[in-house]
């Protein structure tokens, strides 16, 4: 079995202790990952701080390193896609998109430079405003996009002049560890490290005295714990948290076309996407037709092992998540929701759950108010568009939202009324290069992506010089 290594101070690192990683399509162990020790964590942080002093001052070196890392990664996208599917479950084509997206992110951030503004520059005074890198960054990733999220954080940190320590989820550490192995030689020792372990390692990395910024993507619950720990040392935080994105459908849509769009954006990656569509508000007039169209697509979707080329929807990534989805669907049915498609785990090994569509909800069920993070879509009828917007906004979440309409201009007037960091019209989860992503309310603090994301890894420094 291949032995995955951590990357510490530019070198491979193993441990005596390790933990098993399962294939969610079978439930069987496929590999083990090193359990990083406290001494190794301290070595990692010392190397990150040691490298920071030169790394922060050398933008050309950082750019060259990111470009080299992108080329190295590019040569391994097929291998990484296979690892992602094996540990996370998504279909191979989606894993390949994820690996290619990671390459694009490295290339994109290589081109970014920190801005510099001149407020005054005359014979008396020169005032310039700079952005300075914060220092060693703890980059903590979840299990739904094991490579893409880690690579985006690494690329942003390096472009800003920070050094970075990446910690993947214990459910999906393998692609990230392999990523570290592949790009290790592109960076000076200590600029980029990858360590693996459980939640406790994440907590120790956040609390470590040398960590200056915590860039975290994961659940709201963990995000709150991290914010509390960061407060004790006034560390900077950048939190990308959960979502419960609403899709508001207007009465002028082409139903089959919109059903295709809603389905694709709710069920990709088995619904385990922070900004997947997680609830649909549909006008009464077309409600039943839309529900039936969504249910047809759910029944027709080919569920299976992501390594099978015919598979459209893979398993959930872990048993805990499947249990949560099961609990939320059962709760909805118990309080009166109608199961139109799916609603159970198929009788096979692995953590599968049938694509599920729920109707007849009043909007107060847990499946509507909480984040299901799985292959389940509740559809809620509305009478008045004002009510639909109010109900979409009546949430602690504020990551994404979308409006679906035959009249894009009408959609564009509704979009700003939705309380979310990104609002799409006639699509969802659409991104162009450099597009920022941020959460309102409980969905996050700070911004990822583009020049806005870069600034989050920096502090502002004004230099005011009185000329002689
Ligand atoms: P999680 O919060 O359980 O774990 C995320 C990471 O944090 C893991 O690496 C874990 O080991 C680590 N961790 C756990 N406890 C910690 C602690 N006390 N201190 C430091 N680190 C700790 O999240 P998850 O279940 O892996 O991911 C699913 C969640 O992530 C969903 O809510 C989803 O919406 C969210 N997510 C958000 C975005 C976004 O951009 N907003 C993107 C992807 C996923």
Coordinates of C-alpha atoms and ligand atoms in Angstrom, one line a residue:
X1 CA 0.0 0.0 0.0
X2 CA 1.3 3.5 -0.9
X3 CA 2.6 5.3 2.2
X4 CA 1.4 8.9 2.2
X5 CA 3.8 11.4 3.9
X6 CA 3.3 14.8 5.4
X7 CA 5.4 17.8 4.2
X8 CA 7.2 19.5 7.1
X9 CA 10.0 22.0 6.6
X10 CA 10.2 20.9 2.9
X11 CA 10.8 17.2 3.7
X12 CA 8.7 14.1 3.9
X13 CA 7.5 13.2 7.4
X14 CA 5.9 10.1 8.7
X15 CA 4.8 9.0 12.2
X16 CA 4.4 5.9 14.3
X17 CA 0.7 6.7 14.8
X18 CA -1.6 6.7 11.8
X19 CA -5.3 6.6 11.1
X20 CA -7.4 4.7 8.5
X21 CA -9.1 6.3 5.5
X22 CA -12.2 4.6 4.1
X23 CA -13.6 4.5 0.6
X24 CA -17.2 5.8 1.0
X25 CA -18.4 3.7 -1.9
X26 CA -17.5 0.4 -0.1
X27 CA -16.9 1.4 3.6
X28 CA -13.5 -0.4 3.4
X29 CA -10.2 1.1 4.4
X30 CA -8.0 2.1 1.4
X31 CA -5.0 3.7 3.1
X32 CA -3.7 5.2 6.3
X33 CA -2.5 8.8 7.0
X34 CA 0.1 10.0 9.5
X35 CA -1.2 11.3 12.8
X36 CA 1.0 14.5 13.3
X37 CA 2.6 14.7 16.7
X38 CA 2.9 17.8 18.9
X39 CA 6.7 17.9 18.2
X40 CA 6.1 17.7 14.5
X41 CA 3.5 20.5 14.7
X42 CA 6.1 22.7 16.6
X43 CA 8.7 21.9 14.0
X44 CA 6.2 22.8 11.2
X45 CA 5.4 26.2 12.8
X46 CA 9.1 27.0 13.5
X47 CA 9.9 26.3 9.8
X48 CA 6.9 28.4 8.7
X49 CA 8.1 31.4 10.8
X50 CA 11.7 30.9 9.8
X51 CA 10.8 31.0 6.1
X52 CA 8.5 33.9 6.5
X53 CA 11.2 36.5 6.9
X54 CA 12.6 36.0 3.4
X55 CA 9.4 34.7 1.7
X56 CA 7.5 37.8 2.6
X57 CA 10.0 40.1 0.7
X58 CA 10.3 38.1 -2.5
X59 CA 7.3 38.4 -4.7
X60 CA 9.1 37.1 -7.8
X61 CA 10.2 34.0 -6.0
X62 CA 6.6 33.4 -4.8
X63 CA 5.2 33.9 -8.3
X64 CA 7.8 31.4 -9.7
X65 CA 7.1 28.9 -7.0
X66 CA 3.3 29.0 -7.6
X67 CA 3.8 28.6 -11.3
X68 CA 6.1 25.7 -10.9
X69 CA 3.7 24.1 -8.4
X70 CA 0.8 24.5 -10.9
X71 CA 2.9 22.7 -13.6
X72 CA 3.8 19.9 -11.3
X73 CA 0.2 19.5 -10.2
X74 CA -1.0 19.7 -13.8
X75 CA 1.1 16.6 -14.6
X76 CA -0.7 14.6 -11.8
X77 CA -4.4 15.6 -12.2
X78 CA -5.5 12.1 -13.3
X79 CA -3.8 10.5 -10.3
X80 CA -5.2 13.1 -7.9
X81 CA -8.7 12.7 -9.3
X82 CA -8.6 9.0 -8.6
X83 CA -7.5 9.6 -5.0
X84 CA -10.3 12.2 -4.5
X85 CA -12.9 9.8 -5.8
X86 CA -11.5 6.9 -3.7
X87 CA -11.6 8.9 -0.4
X88 CA -14.4 11.3 -1.0
X89 CA -16.8 9.5 -3.3
X90 CA -17.6 12.0 -6.1
X91 CA -17.7 10.8 -9.7
X92 CA -14.3 10.8 -11.4
X93 CA -15.3 13.5 -13.8
X94 CA -16.1 15.9 -10.9
X95 CA -12.8 14.9 -9.2
X96 CA -11.0 15.8 -12.4
X97 CA -12.7 19.2 -12.5
X98 CA -11.6 19.7 -8.9
X99 CA -8.0 18.8 -9.6
X100 CA -8.0 21.1 -12.7
X101 CA -9.5 23.8 -10.7
X102 CA -6.7 23.6 -8.2
X103 CA -4.2 24.0 -11.0
X104 CA -6.1 27.1 -12.2
X105 CA -6.1 28.6 -8.7
X106 CA -2.3 28.2 -8.4
X107 CA -1.8 29.9 -11.8
X108 CA -4.3 32.7 -11.1
X109 CA -2.8 33.6 -7.7
X110 CA 0.7 33.6 -9.1
X111 CA -0.4 36.6 -11.2
X112 CA -1.8 38.7 -8.3
X113 CA 0.2 41.4 -6.6
X114 CA -0.5 43.2 -3.4
X115 CA -1.9 46.7 -4.1
X116 CA -0.1 49.9 -3.1
X117 CA -1.8 53.3 -2.9
X118 CA -0.3 56.7 -2.8
X119 CA -2.4 59.3 -0.9
X120 CA 0.0 62.2 -1.2
X121 CA 3.4 62.6 -2.8
X122 CA 4.6 66.2 -3.1
X123 CA 7.6 68.3 -2.0
X124 CA 6.5 68.1 1.6
X125 CA 4.9 64.7 2.4
X126 CA 4.8 61.2 1.0
X127 CA 2.0 59.0 2.2
X128 CA 1.8 55.4 0.9
X129 CA -0.5 52.6 1.9
X130 CA 0.8 49.1 1.7
X131 CA -0.5 45.6 2.4
X132 CA 1.8 43.4 4.4
X133 CA 1.5 39.6 4.8
X134 CA 0.2 38.5 8.3
X135 CA 2.7 35.6 8.9
X136 CA 2.2 31.8 9.2
X137 CA -1.3 30.8 8.2
X138 CA -3.3 27.8 9.5
X139 CA -5.3 26.5 6.5
X140 CA -8.0 24.1 7.7
X141 CA -10.1 22.2 5.1
X142 CA -13.3 20.1 5.1
X143 CA -14.0 16.8 3.3
X144 CA -16.2 17.9 0.4
X145 CA -13.5 19.4 -1.8
X146 CA -10.3 17.9 -0.3
X147 CA -7.9 19.3 -2.9
X148 CA -9.5 22.4 -4.3
X149 CA -10.1 24.2 -0.9
X150 CA -6.6 23.4 0.3
X151 CA -5.0 24.5 -3.0
X152 CA -7.0 27.8 -3.0
X153 CA -5.9 28.6 0.6
X154 CA -2.2 27.7 -0.2
X155 CA -2.2 29.8 -3.3
X156 CA -3.7 32.8 -1.6
X157 CA -1.3 32.6 1.3
X158 CA 1.7 32.4 -0.9
X159 CA 0.6 35.2 -3.2
X160 CA 0.1 37.4 -0.2
X161 CA 3.6 36.6 1.2
X162 CA 2.4 34.4 4.0
X163 CA 3.7 30.9 4.8
X164 CA 1.1 28.2 5.2
X165 CA 0.3 25.0 7.0
X166 CA -2.5 23.0 5.5
X167 CA -4.5 20.5 7.5
X168 CA -7.0 18.4 5.6
X169 CA -10.1 16.7 7.1
X170 CA -9.3 13.3 8.7
X171 CA -12.0 11.8 6.4
X172 CA -10.1 12.9 3.2
X173 CA -6.4 13.6 3.9
X174 CA -4.9 11.6 1.0
X175 CA -5.3 13.9 -2.0
X176 CA -4.0 16.8 0.1
X177 CA -1.0 14.8 1.4
X178 CA -0.2 13.7 -2.2
X179 CA -0.5 17.3 -3.3
X180 CA 2.1 18.3 -0.7
X181 CA 4.4 15.6 -2.0
X182 CA 4.0 16.7 -5.6
X183 CA 4.6 20.4 -5.1
X184 CA 7.0 20.2 -2.2
X185 CA 10.1 20.9 -4.3
X186 CA 8.6 24.0 -5.8
X187 CA 8.8 25.9 -2.5
X188 CA 11.6 26.9 -0.1
X189 CA 11.5 24.8 3.1
X190 CA 8.8 26.0 5.5
X191 CA 6.8 28.0 3.0
X192 CA 4.3 25.3 2.5
X193 CA 3.6 22.4 4.8
X194 CA 0.9 19.7 4.9
X195 CA 0.1 17.9 8.1
X196 CA -2.6 15.3 8.8
X197 CA -4.6 14.4 11.9
X198 CA -7.9 14.6 13.6
X199 CA -10.0 17.6 14.9
X200 CA -7.6 17.9 17.9
X201 CA -4.7 18.7 15.5
X202 CA -6.8 21.4 13.9
X203 CA -7.5 22.9 17.4
X204 CA -3.8 22.8 18.3
X205 CA -2.8 24.4 15.0
X206 CA -5.3 27.2 15.6
X207 CA -4.1 27.8 19.2
X208 CA -0.4 27.6 18.3
X209 CA 1.3 30.9 19.3
X210 CA 3.1 31.2 15.9
X211 CA -0.2 31.0 13.9
X212 CA -1.2 34.6 12.9
X213 CA -4.2 33.9 10.6
X214 CA -6.7 31.0 10.6
X215 CA -8.2 30.4 7.2
X216 CA -10.9 27.9 7.9
X217 CA -13.5 26.2 5.7
X218 CA -16.0 23.9 7.4
X219 CA -19.0 23.8 9.7
X220 CA -20.5 26.7 11.6
X221 CA -20.1 24.9 14.8
X222 CA -16.3 24.5 14.4
X223 CA -16.1 28.0 13.0
X224 CA -17.5 29.4 16.3
X225 CA -15.0 27.3 18.3
X226 CA -12.2 28.7 16.2
X227 CA -13.4 32.3 16.5
X228 CA -13.4 31.8 20.3
X229 CA -9.8 30.4 20.3
X230 CA -8.6 33.1 18.0
X231 CA -10.0 35.8 20.3
X232 CA -7.7 34.7 23.1
X233 CA -4.6 35.7 21.1
X234 CA -6.3 38.2 18.7
X235 CA -5.3 36.0 15.7
X236 CA -7.0 37.0 12.4
X237 CA -9.7 34.7 11.1
X238 CA -11.2 34.0 7.8
X239 CA -14.1 31.7 8.0
X240 CA -16.0 30.0 5.1
X241 CA -18.9 28.2 6.8
X242 CA -22.1 26.4 6.0
X243 CA -24.9 27.4 3.7
X244 CA -28.6 26.8 3.2
X245 CA -28.9 28.3 -0.2
X246 CA -32.5 29.1 -1.4
X247 CA -33.5 29.0 -5.1
X248 CA -36.5 31.3 -5.8
X249 CA -38.3 30.2 -8.9
X250 CA -40.5 32.8 -10.7
X251 CA -43.7 31.9 -12.5
X252 CA -42.4 32.7 -16.0
X253 CA -39.8 29.8 -16.3
X254 CA -39.4 27.0 -18.8
X255 CA -40.1 24.2 -16.3
X256 CA -37.9 21.3 -17.8
X257 CA -35.0 23.6 -18.3
X258 CA -35.2 25.1 -14.8
X259 CA -35.6 21.6 -13.3
X260 CA -32.3 20.6 -15.0
X261 CA -30.6 23.6 -13.6
X262 CA -32.0 23.1 -10.1
X263 CA -31.2 19.4 -10.0
X264 CA -27.6 19.8 -11.2
X265 CA -26.9 22.5 -8.6
X266 CA -28.6 20.6 -5.8
X267 CA -27.2 17.1 -6.3
X268 CA -23.7 17.6 -7.6
X269 CA -21.1 16.0 -5.3
X270 CA -24.1 14.2 -3.7
X271 CA -25.3 17.6 -2.3
X272 CA -22.2 18.1 -0.3
X273 CA -21.4 21.5 -1.5
X274 CA -21.4 24.6 0.7
X275 CA -23.3 26.6 -1.9
X276 CA -25.5 23.9 -3.3
X277 CA -29.2 24.7 -3.7
X278 CA -30.6 23.3 -0.4
X279 CA -34.3 24.6 -0.6
X280 CA -36.5 25.7 -3.5
X281 CA -39.3 28.2 -3.3
X282 CA -41.7 27.6 -6.3
X283 CA -44.9 29.5 -7.2
X284 CA -48.2 27.6 -6.5
X285 CA -49.2 27.8 -10.2
X286 CA -46.3 25.6 -11.4
X287 CA -45.5 23.9 -8.1
X288 CA -46.7 20.4 -8.9
X289 CA -45.2 20.3 -12.4
X290 CA -41.8 21.5 -11.1
X291 CA -41.9 18.9 -8.2
X292 CA -42.7 16.1 -10.7
X293 CA -39.9 17.3 -13.0
X294 CA -37.4 17.3 -10.2
X295 CA -38.6 13.9 -8.9
X296 CA -38.2 12.4 -12.5
X297 CA -34.6 13.5 -12.5
X298 CA -33.9 12.2 -9.0
X299 CA -35.3 8.7 -10.0
X300 CA -33.4 8.6 -13.2
X301 CA -30.0 9.7 -11.7
X302 CA -27.4 6.8 -11.8
X303 CA -26.2 6.4 -8.2
X304 CA -23.0 4.3 -7.7
X305 CA -19.3 4.1 -7.1
X306 CA -17.7 7.3 -8.4
X307 CA -14.9 5.3 -10.1
X308 CA -17.6 3.8 -12.5
X309 CA -17.8 6.1 -15.6
X310 CA -21.6 5.8 -15.6
X311 CA -22.1 7.1 -12.1
X312 CA -23.8 10.5 -11.8
X313 CA -24.2 10.6 -8.0
X314 CA -21.7 9.0 -5.6
X315 CA -22.1 8.1 -1.9
X316 CA -22.0 10.5 1.0
X317 CA -18.4 10.9 2.2
X318 CA -19.0 9.3 5.7
X319 CA -21.5 7.4 7.7
X320 CA -22.0 10.3 10.1
X321 CA -23.2 12.5 7.2
X322 CA -25.5 9.8 5.9
X323 CA -27.0 9.4 9.4
X324 CA -27.7 13.1 9.5
X325 CA -29.4 13.1 6.1
X326 CA -31.5 10.1 7.1
X327 CA -32.5 11.9 10.4
X328 CA -33.6 15.1 8.6
X329 CA -35.6 13.3 5.9
X330 CA -37.3 11.1 8.5
X331 CA -38.1 14.1 10.6
X332 CA -39.7 15.9 7.6
X333 CA -41.8 12.9 6.8
X334 CA -42.9 12.6 10.4
X335 CA -44.1 16.1 10.5
X336 CA -46.1 15.7 7.3
X337 CA -43.8 16.3 4.3
X338 CA -44.5 14.2 1.1
X339 CA -41.7 12.0 -0.2
X340 CA -41.8 12.3 -3.9
X341 CA -38.6 10.5 -4.8
X342 CA -35.9 8.6 -2.8
X343 CA -36.0 8.7 0.9
X344 CA -33.8 5.7 1.9
X345 CA -30.4 4.2 1.7
X346 CA -30.0 1.5 -1.0
X347 CA -29.2 -2.0 0.2
X348 CA -25.5 -2.0 -0.6
X349 CA -22.2 -1.4 1.2
X350 CA -20.9 2.2 1.4
X351 CA -22.6 5.4 2.5
X352 CA -25.2 5.8 -0.3
X353 CA -28.5 7.6 0.0
X354 CA -31.1 7.8 -2.8
X355 CA -31.5 11.3 -4.5
X356 CA -34.6 12.6 -2.6
X357 CA -37.2 15.2 -3.4
X358 CA -39.6 16.4 -0.6
X359 CA -42.9 18.3 -1.2
X360 CA -45.8 19.6 0.8
X361 CA -43.6 21.5 3.3
X362 CA -44.6 24.6 5.2
X363 CA -40.9 25.8 5.5
X364 CA -40.5 25.3 9.2
X365 CA -39.2 21.7 9.0
X366 CA -35.6 21.1 10.0
X367 CA -34.8 19.9 6.5
X368 CA -35.6 23.5 5.4
X369 CA -34.2 25.5 8.2
X370 CA -31.0 23.5 8.7
X371 CA -28.2 22.5 6.3
X372 CA -28.8 19.0 5.1
X373 CA -25.5 18.7 3.1
X374 CA -26.7 15.7 1.2
X375 CA -28.8 14.5 -1.8
X376 CA -32.1 15.9 -0.6
X377 CA -34.1 18.8 -2.0
X378 CA -37.2 20.2 -0.2
X379 CA -39.6 22.3 -2.5
X380 CA -41.8 24.8 -0.8
X381 CA -44.8 26.5 -2.5
X382 CA -45.4 30.2 -2.3
X383 CA -48.3 32.5 -3.3
X384 CA -46.6 35.8 -3.3
X385 CA -43.0 36.6 -4.4
X386 CA -42.6 39.0 -1.4
X387 CA -43.3 36.1 0.9
X388 CA -40.8 33.9 -1.0
X389 CA -38.1 36.5 -0.6
X390 CA -38.9 37.0 3.1
X391 CA -38.8 33.2 3.7
X392 CA -35.5 32.8 1.8
X393 CA -34.0 35.5 4.0
X394 CA -35.5 34.2 7.2
X395 CA -32.3 32.2 8.0
X396 CA -29.1 32.3 10.0
X397 CA -27.3 31.3 6.8
X398 CA -26.3 33.7 4.0
X399 CA -23.9 32.0 1.7
X400 CA -25.6 31.9 -1.8
X401 CA -29.0 32.2 -3.3
X402 CA -30.5 32.2 -6.8
X403 CA -33.4 33.5 -8.8
X404 CA -34.8 31.5 -11.8
X405 CA -36.8 33.3 -14.4
X406 CA -37.5 33.7 -18.1
X407 CA -36.8 37.4 -17.7
X408 CA -33.2 38.0 -16.6
X409 CA -33.9 41.7 -16.0
X410 CA -36.7 40.8 -13.6
X411 CA -34.3 38.4 -11.9
X412 CA -31.6 41.1 -11.6
X413 CA -34.1 43.3 -9.7
X414 CA -34.9 40.6 -7.2
X415 CA -31.2 39.4 -6.7
X416 CA -30.1 42.3 -4.5
X417 CA -33.1 41.7 -2.1
X418 CA -31.6 38.3 -1.2
X419 CA -29.3 38.2 1.8
X420 CA -26.4 36.1 0.6
X421 CA -22.7 36.6 -0.3
X422 CA -23.4 35.5 -3.9
X423 CA -26.7 35.7 -5.8
X424 CA -27.1 34.1 -9.2
X425 CA -29.8 34.5 -11.8
X426 CA -30.6 31.4 -13.8
X427 CA -27.7 29.5 -12.5
X428 CA -26.1 28.6 -9.1
X429 CA -22.5 27.8 -8.2
X430 CA -21.3 29.7 -11.3
X431 CA -17.8 31.1 -10.9
X432 CA -15.5 33.0 -13.2
X433 CA -11.8 33.5 -12.5
X434 CA -11.3 35.9 -9.6
X435 CA -14.9 35.9 -8.5
X436 CA -15.0 36.3 -4.7
X437 CA -17.0 34.1 -2.4
X438 CA -18.1 35.2 1.1
X439 CA -20.9 34.4 3.5
X440 CA -23.3 36.8 5.2
X441 CA -24.6 36.1 8.7
X442 CA -23.5 32.7 10.0
X443 CA -22.1 31.6 6.7
X444 CA -18.7 33.3 7.3
X445 CA -16.4 36.1 8.1
X446 CA -14.2 37.5 5.3
X447 CA -13.9 36.7 1.7
X448 CA -12.2 34.0 -0.4
X449 CA -11.1 34.4 -4.0
X450 CA -9.8 37.2 -6.2
X451 CA -8.0 40.3 -5.0
X452 CA -10.5 40.5 -2.1
X453 CA -9.4 37.1 -0.8
X454 CA -5.8 38.1 -1.1
X455 CA -6.3 41.2 1.1
X456 CA -7.7 39.0 3.9
X457 CA -4.2 37.5 4.3
X458 CA -2.7 40.9 4.9
X459 CA -2.6 43.9 7.3
X460 CA -2.7 47.5 6.2
X461 CA 0.4 49.6 6.7
X462 CA 0.6 53.3 6.0
X463 CA 4.0 54.9 5.7
X464 CA 3.9 58.7 6.2
X465 CA 7.1 60.5 5.4
X466 CA 7.8 64.2 6.0
X467 CA 10.4 65.2 3.5
X468 CA 13.2 67.4 4.6
Ligands
LIG1 P1 -15.9 20.4 10.2 O1 -16.1 21.8 10.8 O2 -16.4 19.2 10.9 O3 -14.4 20.1 9.9 C1 -13.6 21.0 9.0 C2 -12.1 20.9 9.4 O4 -12.0 21.4 10.7 C3 -11.6 19.5 9.5 O5 -10.2 19.5 9.0 C4 -11.5 19.2 11.0 O6 -10.6 18.2 11.4 C5 -11.2 20.6 11.5 N1 -11.6 20.8 12.9 C6 -12.6 20.2 13.6 N2 -12.7 20.7 14.9 C7 -11.8 21.7 15.0 C8 -11.4 22.6 16.0 N3 -12.0 22.7 17.1 N4 -10.4 23.5 15.7 C9 -9.8 23.5 14.5 N5 -10.1 22.6 13.5 C10 -11.1 21.7 13.7 O7 -16.6 20.5 8.7 P2 -16.8 19.3 7.7 O8 -17.9 18.5 8.2 O9 -15.5 18.7 7.3 O10 -17.3 20.1 6.4 C11 -18.7 20.4 6.1 C12 -19.0 21.8 6.3 O11 -18.2 22.7 5.6 C13 -20.4 22.1 5.9 O12 -21.1 22.9 6.8 C14 -20.2 23.0 4.6 O13 -21.2 23.8 4.3 C15 -18.9 23.7 5.0 N6 -18.2 24.2 3.8 C16 -18.2 25.6 3.6 C17 -17.6 26.1 2.5 C18 -17.6 27.6 2.2 O14 -16.8 28.0 1.3 N7 -18.4 28.4 2.8 C19 -17.0 25.2 1.5 C20 -17.0 23.8 1.8 C21 -17.7 23.3 3.0

